[in-house]
Amino acid sequence: MDAVMTDTYGIQEALKTLGLKEINEGTSTGSNNFGSGEPISSYSPTDGSLIGKVTTTTKEDYEKVMASATSAYLSFREMPAPQRGELVRQFGNKLREKKEALGKLVSYEMGKSLQEGYGEVQEMIDICDFAVGLSRQLNGQTIPSERPGHVMREQWHSIGVVGIISAFNFPVAVWAWNTALAWICGDTCVWKGSEKAPLCSIACQNIAAEVFAENNLPEGISCIINGDYKVGEMMTTDERIPLVSATGSTRMGRIVGATVAQRFGKSLLELGGNNAIIITPTADLKVVVPGAVFGAVGTCGQRCTSTRRLLIHESVFDTVRDAIVGAYGQLTIGNPLDEKNHIGPLIDKDAVNIYLAAIESAKAEGGTVLIEGGVLEGEGYESGCYVKPAIIEAKNDFAIVQTETFAPILYLIKYAGEVENAIAMQNGVAQGLSSAIMTNDLKEAEKFLSFSGSDCGIANVNIGTSGAEIGGAFGGEKETGGGRESGSDAWKIYMRRQTNTVNYSDELPLAQGIKFDL
């Protein structure tokens, strides 16, 4: 292992468990990792240590990956869906066995708290369980025909090779959301994980490869590629990939969506969020405080569902403000592998600079700083990526408030009058991912959930914006991209719909009563 880390928290053992013990400069392990390009280094934001170096994917490497994935697809699509579900069940059990090791790697390589690292792996396990059941429910329907002696049916077929581009903040779970469903639908997958957390993708690939080997299945069912956006472009322009699922910034999504659409492919986009919680006069502070604080500082504010704005009724503004500020005083910041700490680091120093610039922008626009931000220094903070969560009293129309900043900055904003005013403010941003209202007024809750209420893909009552369950479809509207992943009927995007009409009569009547006599 080419690394300088200490092993206080058992990282070395976790890496060994995940098949990463032999990572060295210029090489990497992992089934179907055909990288022969320049190495990229993975440094932990936790302590600044070099964890390992992974080689990037060249164009020649990519062609080998696609040959493997397309070849595997031809046989995999013929496997009955329940048998593919059995494969996913086994993969979920492997994740259970390696949950602690993979959770530690997620925490160490990405920087989220250990509990959140474990939680991310649990999401992977949960989506596997969901997919196993779904493998026996990929149902079409029978449609009444207007013609006698005819029957119409609708059925679903696998789509092909699915391209997956995931972000650093959820380096394993989002891949699993896509992959577990794609697999039971009969698709193979090519995954470009974040170049900021490349070891997580190799670890997942190693786990999947164990399942393939034990079932005598081709490794091309799941492939990985490594590198920056240039590697991702290989997928977005590749007509052999009918669906590209991409998670990341709105800027990235505009490029991916346009590129894939130009070749008439499909894209599933999970992009930025600028999520708000509306706090009405009847809200219960016992619910408000933990929901708002976790939403704002969980994963150091680096979730697409992180709470960015609190829209607080003027009559309770001072009370809520004081409670939130007081709660921030109890937060501990430090090594995320230490379970006593609530908050770990930002992903890298570029993220730190964006965070600092956002605070200065809010001040310049007239914001009032309630809790000062800043970079932490000294023992335990040597990586330079630890920052203090900031709270700023602001206005909803500030340019910086209208912008998603991937950092623990929370804007407190007053609203007056009826809840409709707060809903308009909540909707008054370009993004539309997650939203919440804290209220004990049934009418306010129902207005928030009505057709004229929240315009987000997720709308919660008396819980925060962060922490979705896999059973529901996950995604948002507007600049969030419109995609849906995970639960409900999100599986349909991984398949192609086909309408069949069967004539079992001795005649050939035409639709719409058309006559064509010969």
Short mmCIF file of N, CA, C and O in Angstrom, two decimals, residues 148-201:
data_model
loop_
_atom_site.label_atom_id
_atom_site.label_comp_id
_atom_site.label_asym_id
_atom_site.label_seq_id
_atom_site.Cartn_x
_atom_site.Cartn_y
_atom_site.Cartn_z
N PRO A 148 -62.30 -6.99 -32.66
CA PRO A 148 -62.64 -8.34 -32.17
C PRO A 148 -61.55 -9.34 -32.54
O PRO A 148 -60.92 -9.24 -33.59
N GLY A 149 -61.35 -10.30 -31.65
CA GLY A 149 -60.35 -11.33 -31.90
C GLY A 149 -58.93 -10.83 -31.77
O GLY A 149 -58.01 -11.45 -32.30
N HIS A 150 -58.73 -9.71 -31.11
CA HIS A 150 -57.40 -9.13 -30.91
C HIS A 150 -57.14 -8.89 -29.42
O HIS A 150 -58.08 -8.68 -28.64
N VAL A 151 -55.89 -8.95 -29.04
CA VAL A 151 -55.50 -8.59 -27.69
C VAL A 151 -54.26 -7.71 -27.78
O VAL A 151 -53.38 -7.94 -28.62
N MET A 152 -54.21 -6.70 -26.94
CA MET A 152 -53.03 -5.83 -26.86
C MET A 152 -52.33 -6.05 -25.53
O MET A 152 -52.99 -6.22 -24.49
N ARG A 153 -51.03 -6.07 -25.59
CA ARG A 153 -50.23 -6.23 -24.37
C ARG A 153 -49.10 -5.22 -24.37
O ARG A 153 -48.65 -4.75 -25.42
N GLU A 154 -48.64 -4.93 -23.18
CA GLU A 154 -47.46 -4.08 -23.02
C GLU A 154 -46.44 -4.86 -22.21
O GLU A 154 -46.77 -5.45 -21.17
N GLN A 155 -45.21 -4.91 -22.69
CA GLN A 155 -44.17 -5.61 -21.95
C GLN A 155 -42.90 -4.77 -21.94
O GLN A 155 -42.75 -3.81 -22.69
N TRP A 156 -41.98 -5.18 -21.06
CA TRP A 156 -40.75 -4.43 -20.85
C TRP A 156 -39.55 -5.32 -21.15
O TRP A 156 -39.50 -6.48 -20.73
N HIS A 157 -38.58 -4.75 -21.86
CA HIS A 157 -37.35 -5.47 -22.21
C HIS A 157 -36.14 -4.71 -21.66
O HIS A 157 -36.19 -3.48 -21.50
N SER A 158 -35.07 -5.43 -21.43
CA SER A 158 -33.84 -4.77 -21.00
C SER A 158 -33.39 -3.78 -22.06
O SER A 158 -33.70 -3.92 -23.25
N ILE A 159 -32.64 -2.76 -21.63
CA ILE A 159 -32.28 -1.67 -22.55
C ILE A 159 -30.89 -1.82 -23.12
O ILE A 159 -30.59 -1.34 -24.20
N GLY A 160 -29.96 -2.47 -22.38
CA GLY A 160 -28.61 -2.64 -22.89
C GLY A 160 -27.55 -2.31 -21.85
O GLY A 160 -27.70 -2.65 -20.68
N VAL A 161 -26.51 -1.63 -22.27
CA VAL A 161 -25.45 -1.21 -21.37
C VAL A 161 -25.83 0.14 -20.76
O VAL A 161 -26.10 1.10 -21.49
N VAL A 162 -25.84 0.22 -19.44
CA VAL A 162 -26.18 1.46 -18.73
C VAL A 162 -24.89 2.12 -18.26
O VAL A 162 -24.05 1.48 -17.61
N GLY A 163 -24.72 3.39 -18.61
CA GLY A 163 -23.58 4.16 -18.13
C GLY A 163 -23.94 4.90 -16.86
O GLY A 163 -25.01 5.52 -16.78
N ILE A 164 -23.09 4.83 -15.85
CA ILE A 164 -23.36 5.46 -14.56
C ILE A 164 -22.20 6.40 -14.22
O ILE A 164 -21.04 5.99 -14.22
N ILE A 165 -22.53 7.66 -13.95
CA ILE A 165 -21.56 8.65 -13.51
C ILE A 165 -22.00 9.11 -12.12
O ILE A 165 -23.09 9.66 -11.97
N SER A 166 -21.18 8.86 -11.11
CA SER A 166 -21.57 9.20 -9.74
C SER A 166 -20.64 10.26 -9.17
O SER A 166 -19.54 10.49 -9.68
N ALA A 167 -21.10 10.90 -8.10
CA ALA A 167 -20.37 12.00 -7.49
C ALA A 167 -19.67 11.54 -6.21
O ALA A 167 -19.95 10.47 -5.67
N PHE A 168 -18.78 12.39 -5.70
CA PHE A 168 -17.96 12.02 -4.54
C PHE A 168 -18.75 11.91 -3.26
O PHE A 168 -18.38 11.18 -2.35
N ASN A 169 -19.86 12.66 -3.15
CA ASN A 169 -20.51 12.77 -1.84
C ASN A 169 -21.23 11.49 -1.42
O ASN A 169 -21.38 11.22 -0.23
N PHE A 170 -21.69 10.71 -2.39
CA PHE A 170 -22.22 9.37 -2.12
C PHE A 170 -21.49 8.42 -3.06
O PHE A 170 -22.02 8.01 -4.10
N PRO A 171 -20.27 8.06 -2.71
CA PRO A 171 -19.40 7.37 -3.66
C PRO A 171 -19.78 5.93 -3.95
O PRO A 171 -19.23 5.34 -4.89
N VAL A 172 -20.69 5.33 -3.19
CA VAL A 172 -21.09 3.95 -3.45
C VAL A 172 -22.60 3.78 -3.56
O VAL A 172 -23.08 2.97 -4.37
N ALA A 173 -23.40 4.50 -2.78
CA ALA A 173 -24.84 4.24 -2.72
C ALA A 173 -25.53 4.56 -4.04
O ALA A 173 -26.38 3.79 -4.50
N VAL A 174 -25.20 5.69 -4.66
CA VAL A 174 -25.88 6.07 -5.89
C VAL A 174 -25.60 5.07 -7.00
O VAL A 174 -26.48 4.74 -7.80
N TRP A 175 -24.38 4.56 -7.05
CA TRP A 175 -24.08 3.49 -8.01
C TRP A 175 -24.98 2.29 -7.75
O TRP A 175 -25.53 1.70 -8.69
N ALA A 176 -25.14 1.91 -6.50
CA ALA A 176 -25.97 0.74 -6.17
C ALA A 176 -27.43 0.99 -6.51
O ALA A 176 -28.13 0.06 -6.95
N TRP A 177 -27.93 2.21 -6.29
CA TRP A 177 -29.31 2.53 -6.69
C TRP A 177 -29.53 2.17 -8.15
O TRP A 177 -30.56 1.59 -8.52
N ASN A 178 -28.58 2.57 -8.98
CA ASN A 178 -28.70 2.31 -10.41
C ASN A 178 -28.43 0.86 -10.75
O ASN A 178 -29.19 0.22 -11.49
N THR A 179 -27.35 0.32 -10.20
CA THR A 179 -26.89 -1.00 -10.61
C THR A 179 -27.85 -2.11 -10.20
O THR A 179 -28.13 -3.02 -10.99
N ALA A 180 -28.34 -2.07 -8.98
CA ALA A 180 -29.23 -3.14 -8.52
C ALA A 180 -30.47 -3.22 -9.41
O ALA A 180 -30.93 -4.31 -9.77
N LEU A 181 -31.02 -2.07 -9.78
CA LEU A 181 -32.20 -2.07 -10.64
C LEU A 181 -31.83 -2.46 -12.07
O LEU A 181 -32.55 -3.22 -12.73
N ALA A 182 -30.71 -1.92 -12.56
CA ALA A 182 -30.29 -2.27 -13.92
C ALA A 182 -30.06 -3.77 -14.06
O ALA A 182 -30.43 -4.38 -15.07
N TRP A 183 -29.43 -4.37 -13.06
CA TRP A 183 -29.15 -5.80 -13.12
C TRP A 183 -30.43 -6.63 -13.19
O TRP A 183 -30.53 -7.55 -14.01
N ILE A 184 -31.39 -6.33 -12.34
CA ILE A 184 -32.59 -7.17 -12.37
C ILE A 184 -33.38 -6.92 -13.66
O ILE A 184 -34.16 -7.78 -14.09
N CYS A 185 -33.16 -5.76 -14.28
CA CYS A 185 -33.81 -5.48 -15.57
C CYS A 185 -33.09 -6.14 -16.74
O CYS A 185 -33.59 -6.11 -17.87
N GLY A 186 -31.93 -6.74 -16.48
CA GLY A 186 -31.19 -7.44 -17.52
C GLY A 186 -30.13 -6.62 -18.20
O GLY A 186 -29.58 -7.02 -19.24
N ASP A 187 -29.79 -5.46 -17.64
CA ASP A 187 -28.78 -4.58 -18.22
C ASP A 187 -27.41 -4.85 -17.59
O ASP A 187 -27.31 -5.29 -16.44
N THR A 188 -26.37 -4.55 -18.33
CA THR A 188 -25.02 -4.50 -17.76
C THR A 188 -24.65 -3.05 -17.53
O THR A 188 -25.30 -2.14 -18.06
N CYS A 189 -23.62 -2.80 -16.72
CA CYS A 189 -23.31 -1.44 -16.29
C CYS A 189 -21.84 -1.10 -16.48
O CYS A 189 -20.97 -1.95 -16.26
N VAL A 190 -21.59 0.14 -16.88
CA VAL A 190 -20.25 0.71 -16.91
C VAL A 190 -20.29 1.94 -16.01
O VAL A 190 -21.10 2.84 -16.22
N TRP A 191 -19.43 1.96 -15.01
CA TRP A 191 -19.49 2.97 -13.95
C TRP A 191 -18.22 3.82 -13.93
O TRP A 191 -17.12 3.29 -13.82
N LYS A 192 -18.42 5.14 -14.03
CA LYS A 192 -17.34 6.07 -13.75
C LYS A 192 -17.61 6.71 -12.40
O LYS A 192 -18.45 7.60 -12.26
N GLY A 193 -16.92 6.21 -11.38
CA GLY A 193 -17.04 6.81 -10.06
C GLY A 193 -16.29 8.13 -10.02
O GLY A 193 -15.58 8.51 -10.95
N SER A 194 -16.45 8.84 -8.93
CA SER A 194 -15.78 10.13 -8.79
C SER A 194 -14.27 9.94 -8.70
O SER A 194 -13.77 9.06 -7.99
N GLU A 195 -13.54 10.78 -9.41
CA GLU A 195 -12.08 10.74 -9.31
C GLU A 195 -11.60 11.21 -7.95
O GLU A 195 -10.42 11.04 -7.62
N LYS A 196 -12.51 11.75 -7.12
CA LYS A 196 -12.15 12.16 -5.77
C LYS A 196 -12.31 11.03 -4.76
O LYS A 196 -11.89 11.16 -3.61
N ALA A 197 -12.91 9.92 -5.18
CA ALA A 197 -13.06 8.75 -4.30
C ALA A 197 -12.96 7.48 -5.12
O ALA A 197 -13.86 6.64 -5.11
N PRO A 198 -11.85 7.28 -5.85
CA PRO A 198 -11.76 6.16 -6.79
C PRO A 198 -11.66 4.80 -6.13
O PRO A 198 -12.04 3.79 -6.73
N LEU A 199 -11.12 4.74 -4.91
CA LEU A 199 -10.97 3.44 -4.26
C LEU A 199 -12.31 2.83 -3.89
O LEU A 199 -12.47 1.62 -3.85
N CYS A 200 -13.28 3.69 -3.61
CA CYS A 200 -14.62 3.18 -3.29
C CYS A 200 -15.20 2.40 -4.46
O CYS A 200 -15.82 1.35 -4.27
N SER A 201 -15.00 2.90 -5.68
CA SER A 201 -15.56 2.20 -6.84
C SER A 201 -14.84 0.87 -7.07
O SER A 201 -15.47 -0.14 -7.40
#
